Short mmCIF file of C-alpha atoms in Angstrom, two decimals:
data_model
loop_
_atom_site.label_atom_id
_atom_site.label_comp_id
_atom_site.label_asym_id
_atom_site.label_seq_id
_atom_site.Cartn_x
_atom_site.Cartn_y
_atom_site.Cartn_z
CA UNK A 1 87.45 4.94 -32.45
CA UNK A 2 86.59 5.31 -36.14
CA UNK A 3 84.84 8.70 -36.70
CA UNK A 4 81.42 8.48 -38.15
CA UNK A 5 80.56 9.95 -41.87
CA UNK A 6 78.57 13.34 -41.35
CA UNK A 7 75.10 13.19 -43.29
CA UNK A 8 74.53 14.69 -46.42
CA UNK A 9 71.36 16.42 -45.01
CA UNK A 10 70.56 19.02 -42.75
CA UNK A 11 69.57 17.82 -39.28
CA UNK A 12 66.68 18.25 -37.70
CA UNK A 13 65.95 20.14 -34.17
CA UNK A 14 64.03 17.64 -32.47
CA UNK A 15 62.67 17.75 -28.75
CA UNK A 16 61.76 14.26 -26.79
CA UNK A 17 59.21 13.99 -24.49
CA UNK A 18 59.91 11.23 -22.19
CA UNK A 19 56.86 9.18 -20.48
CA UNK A 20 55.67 10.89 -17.87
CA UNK A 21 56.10 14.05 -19.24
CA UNK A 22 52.85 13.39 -20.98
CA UNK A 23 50.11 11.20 -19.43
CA UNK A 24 50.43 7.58 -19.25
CA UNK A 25 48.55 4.81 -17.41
CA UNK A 26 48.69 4.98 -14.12
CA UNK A 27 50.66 2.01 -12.26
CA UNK A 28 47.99 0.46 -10.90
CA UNK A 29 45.88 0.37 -14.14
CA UNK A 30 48.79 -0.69 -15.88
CA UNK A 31 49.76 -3.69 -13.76
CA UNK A 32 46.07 -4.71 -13.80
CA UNK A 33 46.38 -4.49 -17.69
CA UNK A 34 48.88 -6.37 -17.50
CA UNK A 35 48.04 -8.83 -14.97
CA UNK A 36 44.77 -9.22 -17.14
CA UNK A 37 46.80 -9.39 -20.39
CA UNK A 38 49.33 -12.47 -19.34
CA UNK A 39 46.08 -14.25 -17.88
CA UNK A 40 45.37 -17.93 -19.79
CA UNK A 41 41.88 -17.34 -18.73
CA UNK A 42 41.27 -14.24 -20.32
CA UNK A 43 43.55 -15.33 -23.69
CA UNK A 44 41.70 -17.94 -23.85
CA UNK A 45 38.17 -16.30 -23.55
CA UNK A 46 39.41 -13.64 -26.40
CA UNK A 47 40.68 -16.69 -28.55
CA UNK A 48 36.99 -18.25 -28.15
CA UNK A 49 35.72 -14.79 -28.79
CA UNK A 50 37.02 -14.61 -32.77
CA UNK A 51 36.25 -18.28 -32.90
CA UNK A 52 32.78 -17.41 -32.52
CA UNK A 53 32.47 -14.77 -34.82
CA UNK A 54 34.23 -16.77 -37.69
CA UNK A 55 30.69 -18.05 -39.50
CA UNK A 56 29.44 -14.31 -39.43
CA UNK A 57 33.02 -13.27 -41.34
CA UNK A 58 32.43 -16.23 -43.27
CA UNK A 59 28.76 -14.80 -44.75
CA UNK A 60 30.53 -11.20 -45.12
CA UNK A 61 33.37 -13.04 -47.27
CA UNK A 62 30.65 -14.23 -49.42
CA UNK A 63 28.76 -11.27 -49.93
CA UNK A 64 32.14 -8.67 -50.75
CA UNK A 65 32.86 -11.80 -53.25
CA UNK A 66 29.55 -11.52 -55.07
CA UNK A 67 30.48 -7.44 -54.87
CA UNK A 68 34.07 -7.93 -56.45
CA UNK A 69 32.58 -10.66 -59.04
CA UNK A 70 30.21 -7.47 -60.02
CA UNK A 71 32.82 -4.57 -59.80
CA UNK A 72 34.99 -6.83 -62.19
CA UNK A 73 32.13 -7.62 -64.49
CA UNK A 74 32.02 -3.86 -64.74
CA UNK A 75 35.62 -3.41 -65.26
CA UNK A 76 35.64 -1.23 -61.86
CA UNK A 77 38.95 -1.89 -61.14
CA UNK A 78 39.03 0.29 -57.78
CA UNK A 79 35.89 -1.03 -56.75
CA UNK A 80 37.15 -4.71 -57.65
CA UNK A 81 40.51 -3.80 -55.37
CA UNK A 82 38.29 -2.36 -52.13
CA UNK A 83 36.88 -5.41 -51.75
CA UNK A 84 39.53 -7.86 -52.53
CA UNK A 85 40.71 -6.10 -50.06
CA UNK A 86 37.67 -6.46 -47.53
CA UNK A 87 38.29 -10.49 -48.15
CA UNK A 88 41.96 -10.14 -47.12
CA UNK A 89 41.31 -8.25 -43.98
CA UNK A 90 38.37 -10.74 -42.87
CA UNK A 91 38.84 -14.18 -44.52
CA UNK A 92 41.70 -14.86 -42.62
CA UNK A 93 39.25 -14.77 -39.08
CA UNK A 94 36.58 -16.03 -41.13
CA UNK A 95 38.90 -19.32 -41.02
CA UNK A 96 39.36 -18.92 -45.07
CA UNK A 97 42.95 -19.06 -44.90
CA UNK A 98 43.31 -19.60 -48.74
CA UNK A 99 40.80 -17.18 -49.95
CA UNK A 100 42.80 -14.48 -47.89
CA UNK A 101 45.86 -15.71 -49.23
CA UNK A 102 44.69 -15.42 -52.33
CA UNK A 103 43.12 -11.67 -52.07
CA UNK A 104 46.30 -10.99 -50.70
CA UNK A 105 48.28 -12.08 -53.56
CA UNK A 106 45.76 -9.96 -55.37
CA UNK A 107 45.91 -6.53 -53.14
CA UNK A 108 49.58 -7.02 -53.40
CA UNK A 109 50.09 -7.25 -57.53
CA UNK A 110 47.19 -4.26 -57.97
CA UNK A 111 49.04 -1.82 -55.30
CA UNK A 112 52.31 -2.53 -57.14
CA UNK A 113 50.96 -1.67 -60.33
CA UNK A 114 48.97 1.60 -59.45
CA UNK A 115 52.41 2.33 -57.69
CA UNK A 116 54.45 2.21 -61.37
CA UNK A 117 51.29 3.34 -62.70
CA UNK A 118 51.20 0.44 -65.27
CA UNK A 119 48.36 -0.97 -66.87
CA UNK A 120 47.07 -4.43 -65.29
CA UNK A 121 47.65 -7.72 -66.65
CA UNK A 122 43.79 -8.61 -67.14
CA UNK A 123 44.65 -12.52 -66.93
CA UNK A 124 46.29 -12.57 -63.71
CA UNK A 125 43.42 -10.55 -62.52
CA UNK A 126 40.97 -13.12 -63.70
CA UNK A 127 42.60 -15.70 -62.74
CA UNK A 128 43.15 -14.72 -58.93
CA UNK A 129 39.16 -13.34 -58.54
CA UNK A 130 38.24 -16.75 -60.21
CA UNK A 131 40.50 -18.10 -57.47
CA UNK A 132 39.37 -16.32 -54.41
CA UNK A 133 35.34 -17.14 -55.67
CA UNK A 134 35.98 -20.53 -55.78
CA UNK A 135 38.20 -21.08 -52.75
CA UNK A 136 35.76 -18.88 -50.59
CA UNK A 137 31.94 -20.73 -52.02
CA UNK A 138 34.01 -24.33 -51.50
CA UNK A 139 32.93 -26.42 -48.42
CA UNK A 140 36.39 -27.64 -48.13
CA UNK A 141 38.29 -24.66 -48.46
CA UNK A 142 41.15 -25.30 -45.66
CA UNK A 143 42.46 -27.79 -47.90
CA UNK A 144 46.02 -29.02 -49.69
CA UNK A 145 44.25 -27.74 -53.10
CA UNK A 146 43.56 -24.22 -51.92
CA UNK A 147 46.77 -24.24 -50.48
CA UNK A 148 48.33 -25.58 -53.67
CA UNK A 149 46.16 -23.05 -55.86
CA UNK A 150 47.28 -19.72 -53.60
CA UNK A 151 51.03 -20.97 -53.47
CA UNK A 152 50.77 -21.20 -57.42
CA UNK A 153 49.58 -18.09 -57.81
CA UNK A 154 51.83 -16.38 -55.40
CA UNK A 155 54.41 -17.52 -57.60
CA UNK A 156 53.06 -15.77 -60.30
CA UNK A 157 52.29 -12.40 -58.44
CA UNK A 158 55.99 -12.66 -57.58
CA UNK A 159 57.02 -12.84 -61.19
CA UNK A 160 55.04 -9.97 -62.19
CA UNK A 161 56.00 -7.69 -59.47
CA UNK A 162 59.83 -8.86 -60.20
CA UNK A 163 59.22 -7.99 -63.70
CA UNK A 164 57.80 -4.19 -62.59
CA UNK A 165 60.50 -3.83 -60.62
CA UNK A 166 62.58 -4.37 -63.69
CA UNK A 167 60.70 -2.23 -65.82
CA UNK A 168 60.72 0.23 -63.18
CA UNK A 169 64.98 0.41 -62.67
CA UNK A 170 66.86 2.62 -64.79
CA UNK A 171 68.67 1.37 -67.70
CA UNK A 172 71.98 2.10 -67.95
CA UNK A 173 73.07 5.00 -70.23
CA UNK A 174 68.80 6.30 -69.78
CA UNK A 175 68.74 9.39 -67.21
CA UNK A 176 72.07 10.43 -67.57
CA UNK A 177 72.68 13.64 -68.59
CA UNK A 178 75.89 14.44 -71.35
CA UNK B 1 41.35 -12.63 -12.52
CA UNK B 2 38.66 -13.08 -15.27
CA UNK B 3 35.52 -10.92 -14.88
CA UNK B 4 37.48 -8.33 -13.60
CA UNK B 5 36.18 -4.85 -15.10
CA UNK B 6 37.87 -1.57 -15.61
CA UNK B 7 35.26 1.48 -14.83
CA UNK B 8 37.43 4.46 -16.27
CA UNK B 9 39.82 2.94 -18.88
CA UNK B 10 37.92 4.13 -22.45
CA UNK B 11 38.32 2.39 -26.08
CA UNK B 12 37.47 3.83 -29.89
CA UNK B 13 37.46 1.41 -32.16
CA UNK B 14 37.57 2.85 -35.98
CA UNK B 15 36.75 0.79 -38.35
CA UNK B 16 34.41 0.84 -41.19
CA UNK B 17 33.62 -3.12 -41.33
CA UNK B 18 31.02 -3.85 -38.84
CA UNK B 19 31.94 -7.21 -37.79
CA UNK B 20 35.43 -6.21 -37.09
CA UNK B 21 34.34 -3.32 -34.96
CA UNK B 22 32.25 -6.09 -33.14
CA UNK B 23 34.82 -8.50 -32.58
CA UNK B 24 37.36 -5.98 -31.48
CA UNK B 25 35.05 -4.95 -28.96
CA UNK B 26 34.87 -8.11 -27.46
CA UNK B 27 38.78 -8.67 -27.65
CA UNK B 28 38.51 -5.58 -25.17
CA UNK B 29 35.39 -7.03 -23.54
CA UNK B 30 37.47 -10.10 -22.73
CA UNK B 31 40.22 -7.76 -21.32
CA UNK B 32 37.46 -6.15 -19.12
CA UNK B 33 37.24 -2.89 -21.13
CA UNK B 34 33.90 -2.38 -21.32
CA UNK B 35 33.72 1.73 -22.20
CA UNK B 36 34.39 1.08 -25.79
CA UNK B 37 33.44 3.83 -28.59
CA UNK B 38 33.15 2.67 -32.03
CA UNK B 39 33.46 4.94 -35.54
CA UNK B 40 33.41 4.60 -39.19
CA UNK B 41 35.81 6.58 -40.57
CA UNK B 42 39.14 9.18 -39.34
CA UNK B 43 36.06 12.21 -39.24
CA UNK B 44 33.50 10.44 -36.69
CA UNK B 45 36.49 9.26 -34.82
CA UNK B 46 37.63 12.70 -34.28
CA UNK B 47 34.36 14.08 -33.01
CA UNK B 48 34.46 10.92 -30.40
CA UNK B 49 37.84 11.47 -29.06
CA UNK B 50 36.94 15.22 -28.37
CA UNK B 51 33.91 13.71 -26.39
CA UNK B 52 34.95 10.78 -24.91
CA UNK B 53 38.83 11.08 -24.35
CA UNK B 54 39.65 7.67 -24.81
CA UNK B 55 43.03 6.62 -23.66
CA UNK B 56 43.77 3.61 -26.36
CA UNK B 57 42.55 3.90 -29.92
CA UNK B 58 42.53 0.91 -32.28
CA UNK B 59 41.88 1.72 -36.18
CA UNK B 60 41.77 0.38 -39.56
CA UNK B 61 43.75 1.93 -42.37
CA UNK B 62 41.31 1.72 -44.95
CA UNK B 63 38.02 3.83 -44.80
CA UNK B 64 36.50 6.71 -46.48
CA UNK B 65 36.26 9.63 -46.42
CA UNK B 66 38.76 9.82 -43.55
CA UNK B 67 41.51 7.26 -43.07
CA UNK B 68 43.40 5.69 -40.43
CA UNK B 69 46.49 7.60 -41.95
CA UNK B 70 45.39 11.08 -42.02
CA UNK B 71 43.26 10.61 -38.75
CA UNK B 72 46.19 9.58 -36.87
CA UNK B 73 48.34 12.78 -38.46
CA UNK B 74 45.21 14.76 -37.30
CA UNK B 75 45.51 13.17 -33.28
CA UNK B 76 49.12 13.71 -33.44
CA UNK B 77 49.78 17.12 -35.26
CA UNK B 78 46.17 19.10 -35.48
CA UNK B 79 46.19 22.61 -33.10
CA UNK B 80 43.36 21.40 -31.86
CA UNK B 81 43.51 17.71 -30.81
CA UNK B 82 42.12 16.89 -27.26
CA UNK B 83 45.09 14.54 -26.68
CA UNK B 84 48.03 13.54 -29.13
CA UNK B 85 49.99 11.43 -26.94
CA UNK B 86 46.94 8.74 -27.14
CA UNK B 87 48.34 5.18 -28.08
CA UNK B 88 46.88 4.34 -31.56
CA UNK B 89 47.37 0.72 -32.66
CA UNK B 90 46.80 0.19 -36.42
CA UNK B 91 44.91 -2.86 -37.62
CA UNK B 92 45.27 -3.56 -41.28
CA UNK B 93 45.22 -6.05 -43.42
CA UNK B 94 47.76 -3.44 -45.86
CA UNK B 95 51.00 -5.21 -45.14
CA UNK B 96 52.79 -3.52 -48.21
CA UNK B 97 56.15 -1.78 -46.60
CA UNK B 98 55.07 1.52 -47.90
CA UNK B 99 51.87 1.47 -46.17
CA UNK B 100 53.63 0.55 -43.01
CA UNK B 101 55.94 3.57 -43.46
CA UNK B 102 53.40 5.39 -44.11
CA UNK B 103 51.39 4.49 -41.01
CA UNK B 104 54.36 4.63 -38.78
CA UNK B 105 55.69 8.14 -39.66
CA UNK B 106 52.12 9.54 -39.29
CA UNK B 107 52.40 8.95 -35.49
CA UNK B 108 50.91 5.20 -35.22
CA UNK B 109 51.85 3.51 -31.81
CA UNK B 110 51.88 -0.05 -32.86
CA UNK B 111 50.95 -1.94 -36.11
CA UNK B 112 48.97 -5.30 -36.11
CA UNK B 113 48.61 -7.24 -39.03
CA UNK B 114 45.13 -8.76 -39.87
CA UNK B 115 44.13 -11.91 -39.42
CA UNK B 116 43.83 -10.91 -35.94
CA UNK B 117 44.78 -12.93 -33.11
CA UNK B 118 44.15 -12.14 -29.43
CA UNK B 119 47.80 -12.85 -28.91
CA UNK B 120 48.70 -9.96 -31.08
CA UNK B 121 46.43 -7.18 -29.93
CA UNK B 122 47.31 -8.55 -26.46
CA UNK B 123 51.06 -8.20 -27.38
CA UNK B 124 50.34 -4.78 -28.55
CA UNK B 125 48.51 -3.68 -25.65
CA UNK B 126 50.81 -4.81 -23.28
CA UNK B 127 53.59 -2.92 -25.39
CA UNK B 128 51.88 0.81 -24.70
CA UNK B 129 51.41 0.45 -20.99
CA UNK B 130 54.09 -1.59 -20.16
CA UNK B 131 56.94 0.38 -22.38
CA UNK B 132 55.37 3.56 -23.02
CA UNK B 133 57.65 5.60 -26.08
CA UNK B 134 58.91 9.12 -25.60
CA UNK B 135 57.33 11.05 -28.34
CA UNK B 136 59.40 13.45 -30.54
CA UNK B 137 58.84 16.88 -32.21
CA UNK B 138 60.89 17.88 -35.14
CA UNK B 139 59.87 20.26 -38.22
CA UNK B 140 58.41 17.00 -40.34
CA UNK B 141 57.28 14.35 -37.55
CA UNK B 142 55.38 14.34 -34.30
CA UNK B 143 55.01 10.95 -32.79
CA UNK B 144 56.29 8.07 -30.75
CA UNK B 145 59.95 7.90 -31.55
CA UNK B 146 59.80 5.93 -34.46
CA UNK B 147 63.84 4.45 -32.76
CA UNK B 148 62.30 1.50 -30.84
CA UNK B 149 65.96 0.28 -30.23
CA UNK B 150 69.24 1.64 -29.18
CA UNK B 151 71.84 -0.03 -31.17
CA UNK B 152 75.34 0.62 -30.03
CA UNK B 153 76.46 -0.58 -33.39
CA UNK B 154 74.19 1.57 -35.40
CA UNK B 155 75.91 3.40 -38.42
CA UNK B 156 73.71 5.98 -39.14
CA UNK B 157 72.39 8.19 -41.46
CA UNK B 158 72.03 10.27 -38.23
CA UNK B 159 69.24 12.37 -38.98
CA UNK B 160 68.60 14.80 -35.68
CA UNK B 161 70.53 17.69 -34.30
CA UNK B 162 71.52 16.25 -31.23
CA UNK B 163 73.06 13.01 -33.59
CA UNK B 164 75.39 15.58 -34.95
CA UNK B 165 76.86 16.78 -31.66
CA UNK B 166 77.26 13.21 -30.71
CA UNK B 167 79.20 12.72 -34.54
CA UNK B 168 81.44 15.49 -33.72
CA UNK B 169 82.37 14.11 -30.41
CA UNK B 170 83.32 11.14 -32.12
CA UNK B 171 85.15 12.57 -34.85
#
């Protein structure tokens, strides 16, 4: 048997506690749970359930748009981010699937860039709040254009975060010390 | 098996978006979980879990002033938490890895990515009471043991003390 390398680190003194040592469901409850969990009935009742609520996520969409559209007028740029943000985390149950592609695309490239602490690139911005505003006010917004207009700009997110990354890596012969 | 109702299992949704709170409640309504506690933010949730005990919480990342990150490190590691072995199941619509990190080596059960589905909080469910983790204390981490898997074939870096007796038996 080949011997494993030893870590570089110092290792930790850790303690398990196994289930059971600490409260868990009890059996009964739990195979109810679970009963109640694997039922098609109740799936389906919880499937109809976020169907339901998708016009109400729809009208909250709107109104964080019209709250980004104002934050950006502004130049807020964290205010502009918390509620691309809102849109991501409700459009997709709001049955905007493009929208929260799009505000994901968005959340993505503005977390990478307060990560390497560079400055934004104000077009791409634009661009994807134009993007999610239009895609989320559009009647038709589950269709092969949205689609085409968040895969599009995906691409470009990608880019840009490729190109931080590269920014970001050290050059050779930077860093080293003679 | 529909419209069956459990009397003492307890729910806290956190969550600062009100129509998420309300359709996670009825995810749990669905599921016959009808004791369901609802906050805004890491700090309200903290004062409900002293007075309710709940024994599942589901929470957002993103709030103010307290968030799902540093509440959870508060369940799991504060002197004074009522219960840290409480399954928390993060909902989030952060799906960046270093959020997910993050949120996992604060002490978070399970992760769920939003859109939600009912599959996927049903998934998640099922995962805490059907496979239940051991929880772990070390000098930097209290939590579910964040090794879901044991992987014969696993090369390290062998972090924990009781790793390096099992490297010198090897060796």
């Amino acid at each position: 048997m080949t011997a494993r390398k030893s870590p570089p680190h110092k290792h930790a003194r850790a303690i398990k506690i196994m289930p059971g040592a600490y409260p868990v469901f009890s059996h009964k409850t739990a195979m109810r749970l679970l009963q109640l969990l694997r039922d098609p009935e109740v799936q389906e009742t919880a499937a109809r359930a976020i169907v339901d609520k998708a016009e109400e996520l729809r009208i909250a969409v709107l109104a964080h748009v019209g709250r980004m559209e104002a934050a950006a007028r502004s130049a807020d740029l964290v205010t502009t981010f918390e509620q691309a943000h809102e849109i991501r985390g409700l459009a997709g149950n709001a049955g905007l699937v493009a929208t929260g592609r799009i505000a994901n695309g968005l959340c993505k490239y503005l977390d990478a860039i307060e990560r390497a602490e560079c400055a934004s690139d104000r077009e791409l911005v634009v661009l994807h709040l134009e993007a999610i505003a239009r895609a989320a006010r559009a009647e038709d917004e589950a269709t092969r254009l949205g689609d085409a207009v968040a895969n599009e700009l995906a691409a470009l997110v990608d880019k840009k975060l490729a190109e931080i990354n590269d920014s970001a890596r050290p050059r050779p012969g930077h860093g080293v010390r003679a | 098996m529909s419209g069956a109702t459990f009397d003492h299992l307890k729910a806290l949704i956190v969550e600062d978006n009100v129509h998420m709170r309300t359709l996670l409640r009825s995810l749990l309504a669905a599921l016959g979980i009808n004791h369901v506690y609802e906050a805004a933010d890491g700090a309200d949730a903290l004062a409900t879990l002293r007075d309710k005990a709940p024994d599942m919480i589901l929470t957002d990342l993103s709030m103010k002033p307290v968030d799902g990150i540093a509440f959870t490190r508060s369940v799991r590691l504060s002197h004074d938490s009522p219960n840290p072995y409480v399954p928390i199941i993060m909902i989030t619509g952060h799906t960046e890895r270093h959020k997910v990190e993050a949120a996992r080596d604060a002490g978070v059960t399970e992760f769920l990515a939003k859109p939600i589905t009912a599959q996927g909080l049903f998934l998640r469910i099922a995962e805490i009471v059907e496979r239940p983790r051991a929880y772990v204390r070390c000098a930097s981490y209290f939590g579910p043991d964040r090794r879901r898997r044991a992987d014969d074939n696993y090369a390290g870096p062998w972090r924990r003390h009781e790793d390096l007796a099992k490297d010198l038996e090897l060796k």
